[in-house]
Amino acid sequence: LVDVLTGADLGHGRKFRQWDRRPLTPLQLAYAANDVRYLPLMHDALVARLEEMGNLDRARWACDEAFAEPTWKIDPLERRFNAKGASKLDREQTAALRALRVWRVGVAQTENLPPRTLLPDGVLLAMAEALPDRLEALQKVKGVSQPVRRVYGAEIVDVIADALQGPLPKPPKPMRPKTANEKDQLTALWKGIIAECAAQGVATQAITNKSEVTRYWWLTRKGKPTDDEAIANGWRAELLGESLELPRLN
């Protein structure tokens, strides 16, 4: 973005170094500092372009949202989970996996590490599948490093035990179309939103995504409230307008 807006070359080769390692190298620190150094110039360029497109007020509303705590304080369970098989877990295993994901984020923040560097998603899944109830059982779970077992082994076993004692999560209700007509309706809704964003000169991904639209479609179809849905509120709803109305089924 710095290159596009200012023409300054920050040295693209350094972008692909391992940023999860500590301490950062002098080259990485310099590269990160350049991102901040060019912010005032980038701000002026973006404001000029947004004013020209008539989207400056919308961009400011979006920035206000980004500074709201519910936006930047991400729920650990809302983060993408990169391990296949989580949907096949039973209720006890699902409870353990959720508890482990929340616990991992807290420990990673304390250790100043990315969560997946501390414990990869696949290892969390393996622990949830095995449900180790003692350190000896945890040692049989593949992928758990010796330092992690030594420092956090007992804590991991306790996290799993506590999760199994609490209320078990109910299976989620699938929010997806079942019939061909419903699929056509959702597709038409999605295409209408894309078309409206293009007409307003705004990238669709800056407004919403297919998952959010599917949830909005499902709630509206069921006659349930959509007050908490981002696309049904504020500047997004104002921008999308009539494109949020569900197309009629044949």
XYZ file of C-alpha atoms in Angstrom:
250
model
C 0.000 0.000 0.000
C 2.895 2.357 0.757
C 4.307 1.613 -2.683
C 0.956 2.221 -4.446
C 0.126 5.464 -2.641
C 3.559 7.043 -2.255
C 5.863 5.255 -4.679
C 8.273 4.430 -1.835
C 9.920 0.995 -2.016
C 10.236 -0.535 1.459
C 12.088 -3.630 0.286
C 9.617 -6.411 -0.411
C 12.035 -9.228 0.427
C 11.773 -8.516 4.146
C 8.020 -8.932 4.229
C 8.327 -12.699 4.068
C 10.666 -13.228 6.988
C 9.415 -15.039 10.084
C 7.753 -12.320 12.135
C 6.767 -14.723 14.919
C 10.373 -15.156 16.056
C 11.729 -13.086 18.932
C 13.674 -10.901 19.098
C 13.003 -9.188 15.777
C 16.066 -8.472 13.650
C 17.247 -4.888 13.000
C 16.023 -5.227 9.398
C 12.554 -6.258 10.587
C 12.423 -3.373 13.069
C 13.398 -0.925 10.339
C 10.778 -2.357 7.983
C 8.064 -2.080 10.666
C 9.137 1.494 11.472
C 8.764 2.467 7.811
C 5.093 1.473 7.918
C 4.556 4.124 10.595
C 6.913 6.652 9.022
C 4.808 6.894 5.875
C 1.417 7.010 7.611
C 0.882 10.816 7.372
C 1.617 10.807 3.638
C -0.612 7.777 3.097
C -3.393 9.429 5.109
C -3.382 12.499 2.886
C -3.410 10.361 -0.273
C -6.277 8.190 0.976
C -8.369 11.174 2.085
C -7.963 12.801 -1.323
C -9.001 9.624 -3.115
C -11.984 9.001 -0.810
C -13.202 12.573 -1.220
C -13.019 12.189 -4.981
C -15.112 8.991 -4.791
C -17.604 10.424 -2.283
C -16.813 7.784 0.332
C -14.901 9.808 2.936
C -17.716 9.836 5.524
C -18.231 6.086 5.140
C -14.521 5.481 5.611
C -14.558 7.553 8.803
C -17.533 5.553 10.123
C -15.640 2.365 9.351
C -12.586 3.662 11.228
C -14.742 4.528 14.239
C -16.038 0.952 14.219
C -12.496 -0.408 14.035
C -11.597 1.400 17.265
C -14.589 -0.036 19.127
C -13.480 -2.766 21.556
C -15.800 -5.493 20.178
C -14.082 -5.051 16.801
C -10.418 -5.258 17.730
C -10.790 -7.514 20.770
C -11.306 -10.737 18.847
C -13.000 -13.677 20.511
C -10.534 -16.620 20.355
C -13.388 -18.824 19.153
C -14.000 -16.491 16.202
C -10.474 -16.923 14.856
C -9.968 -19.225 11.900
C -9.142 -22.772 12.997
C -6.759 -24.444 10.551
C -7.183 -28.130 11.331
C -9.576 -30.536 9.680
C -11.815 -32.667 11.847
C -13.157 -30.188 14.399
C -16.694 -30.588 13.060
C -16.566 -34.328 13.805
C -15.887 -33.926 17.535
C -18.529 -34.954 20.052
C -19.853 -32.494 22.623
C -17.203 -33.274 25.259
C -14.372 -32.973 22.757
C -15.843 -29.745 21.380
C -16.003 -28.286 24.900
C -12.360 -29.229 25.468
C -11.263 -27.713 22.150
C -13.032 -24.438 22.887
C -11.468 -24.210 26.331
C -8.016 -24.982 24.932
C -8.337 -22.292 22.255
C -9.237 -19.654 24.852
C -6.445 -20.812 27.171
C -3.875 -20.782 24.347
C -4.565 -17.129 23.492
C -4.082 -16.059 27.103
C -0.771 -17.911 27.455
C 0.454 -16.694 24.058
C -0.201 -13.083 25.030
C 1.746 -13.571 28.268
C 4.645 -15.186 26.391
C 4.497 -12.613 23.531
C 4.039 -15.353 20.946
C 1.526 -15.984 18.163
C -0.960 -18.584 19.494
C -0.164 -21.122 16.773
C 3.556 -20.873 17.543
C 2.841 -21.937 21.109
C 0.575 -24.806 20.035
C -0.552 -25.387 16.426
C -4.242 -25.904 15.703
C -3.657 -29.545 14.795
C -2.125 -30.237 18.217
C -5.069 -28.611 19.985
C -7.394 -30.817 17.958
C -5.383 -33.922 18.865
C -5.587 -33.030 22.563
C -9.344 -32.477 22.296
C -9.756 -35.841 20.588
C -7.683 -37.648 23.214
C -9.040 -35.811 26.288
C -5.954 -36.576 28.416
C -6.842 -36.675 32.116
C -3.260 -36.902 33.425
C 0.251 -35.953 32.349
C 1.052 -39.493 31.240
C -1.852 -39.394 28.799
C -0.807 -35.965 27.515
C 2.643 -37.337 26.649
C 0.995 -39.661 24.126
C -0.503 -36.752 22.167
C 1.676 -36.090 19.123
C 2.996 -32.616 18.522
C 3.148 -31.370 22.115
C 6.731 -30.217 22.603
C 8.666 -31.191 25.694
C 8.984 -27.561 26.944
C 5.219 -27.070 26.628
C 4.512 -30.339 28.460
C 6.984 -29.446 31.186
C 5.740 -25.898 31.781
C 2.042 -26.178 30.914
C 1.226 -29.893 31.009
C -0.626 -29.870 34.326
C -2.439 -26.667 33.338
C -3.588 -28.224 30.047
C -4.962 -31.276 31.860
C -6.845 -28.974 34.265
C -8.259 -26.887 31.407
C -9.668 -30.013 29.774
C -11.064 -31.333 33.071
C -12.781 -28.018 33.827
C -14.300 -27.932 30.340
C -15.823 -31.370 30.821
C -17.364 -30.316 34.140
C -19.160 -27.302 32.685
C -22.217 -27.179 30.439
C -21.462 -28.880 27.150
C -22.012 -26.865 23.944
C -25.042 -27.700 21.867
C -24.506 -28.660 18.231
C -24.762 -25.485 16.092
C -27.756 -25.081 13.841
C -26.654 -25.035 10.199
C -27.362 -21.642 8.629
C -27.394 -22.654 4.985
C -29.971 -23.109 2.236
C -31.502 -26.557 1.837
C -33.601 -26.347 -1.309
C -32.657 -25.256 -4.819
C -34.937 -22.216 -4.515
C -33.276 -21.158 -1.271
C -29.834 -21.516 -2.857
C -30.975 -19.383 -5.786
C -32.326 -16.747 -3.400
C -29.083 -16.567 -1.423
C -27.067 -16.374 -4.643
C -29.267 -13.562 -5.958
C -28.927 -11.683 -2.652
C -25.144 -12.017 -2.757
C -24.933 -10.891 -6.389
C -27.171 -7.897 -5.643
C -24.901 -6.835 -2.784
C -21.816 -7.164 -5.008
C -23.489 -5.089 -7.720
C -24.501 -2.363 -5.266
C -20.988 -2.169 -3.831
C -19.556 -1.835 -7.340
C -22.043 0.923 -8.159
C -20.999 2.795 -5.010
C -17.292 2.384 -5.750
C -16.654 0.303 -2.640
C -14.981 -3.119 -2.521
C -17.419 -5.794 -1.369
C -14.887 -7.213 1.085
C -14.820 -3.851 2.861
C -18.542 -4.215 3.555
C -19.207 -7.884 4.195
C -18.428 -11.443 3.161
C -20.338 -14.524 2.027
C -20.507 -15.942 5.553
C -22.090 -12.761 6.974
C -24.550 -12.541 4.083
C -25.537 -16.177 4.559
C -26.200 -15.572 8.252
C -28.219 -12.430 7.456
C -30.194 -14.361 4.828
C -30.940 -17.200 7.261
C -32.070 -14.874 10.076
C -34.283 -12.858 7.723
C -35.810 -16.029 6.248
C -36.626 -17.277 9.748
C -38.097 -13.935 10.805
C -35.431 -13.513 13.488
C -33.909 -10.164 14.539
C -30.955 -8.894 12.510
C -30.147 -6.000 14.859
C -26.708 -7.403 15.668
C -25.738 -7.985 12.038
C -23.154 -5.497 10.746
C -24.645 -5.196 7.248
C -28.062 -4.347 8.682
C -26.782 -1.362 10.652
C -25.137 2.031 10.212
C -23.294 3.044 7.090
C -23.319 -0.472 5.634
C -27.109 -0.637 5.694
C -27.274 2.898 4.269
C -24.916 1.963 1.446
C -26.538 -1.376 0.583
C -30.106 -0.060 0.799
C -32.645 -2.128 -1.140
C -30.053 -4.756 -2.058
C -30.578 -6.181 1.447
C -34.153 -7.137 0.609
C -34.489 -10.866 -0.037
C -35.311 -11.662 -3.683
C -38.631 -13.426 -4.138
C -38.594 -17.178 -4.563
C -40.123 -18.633 -7.723
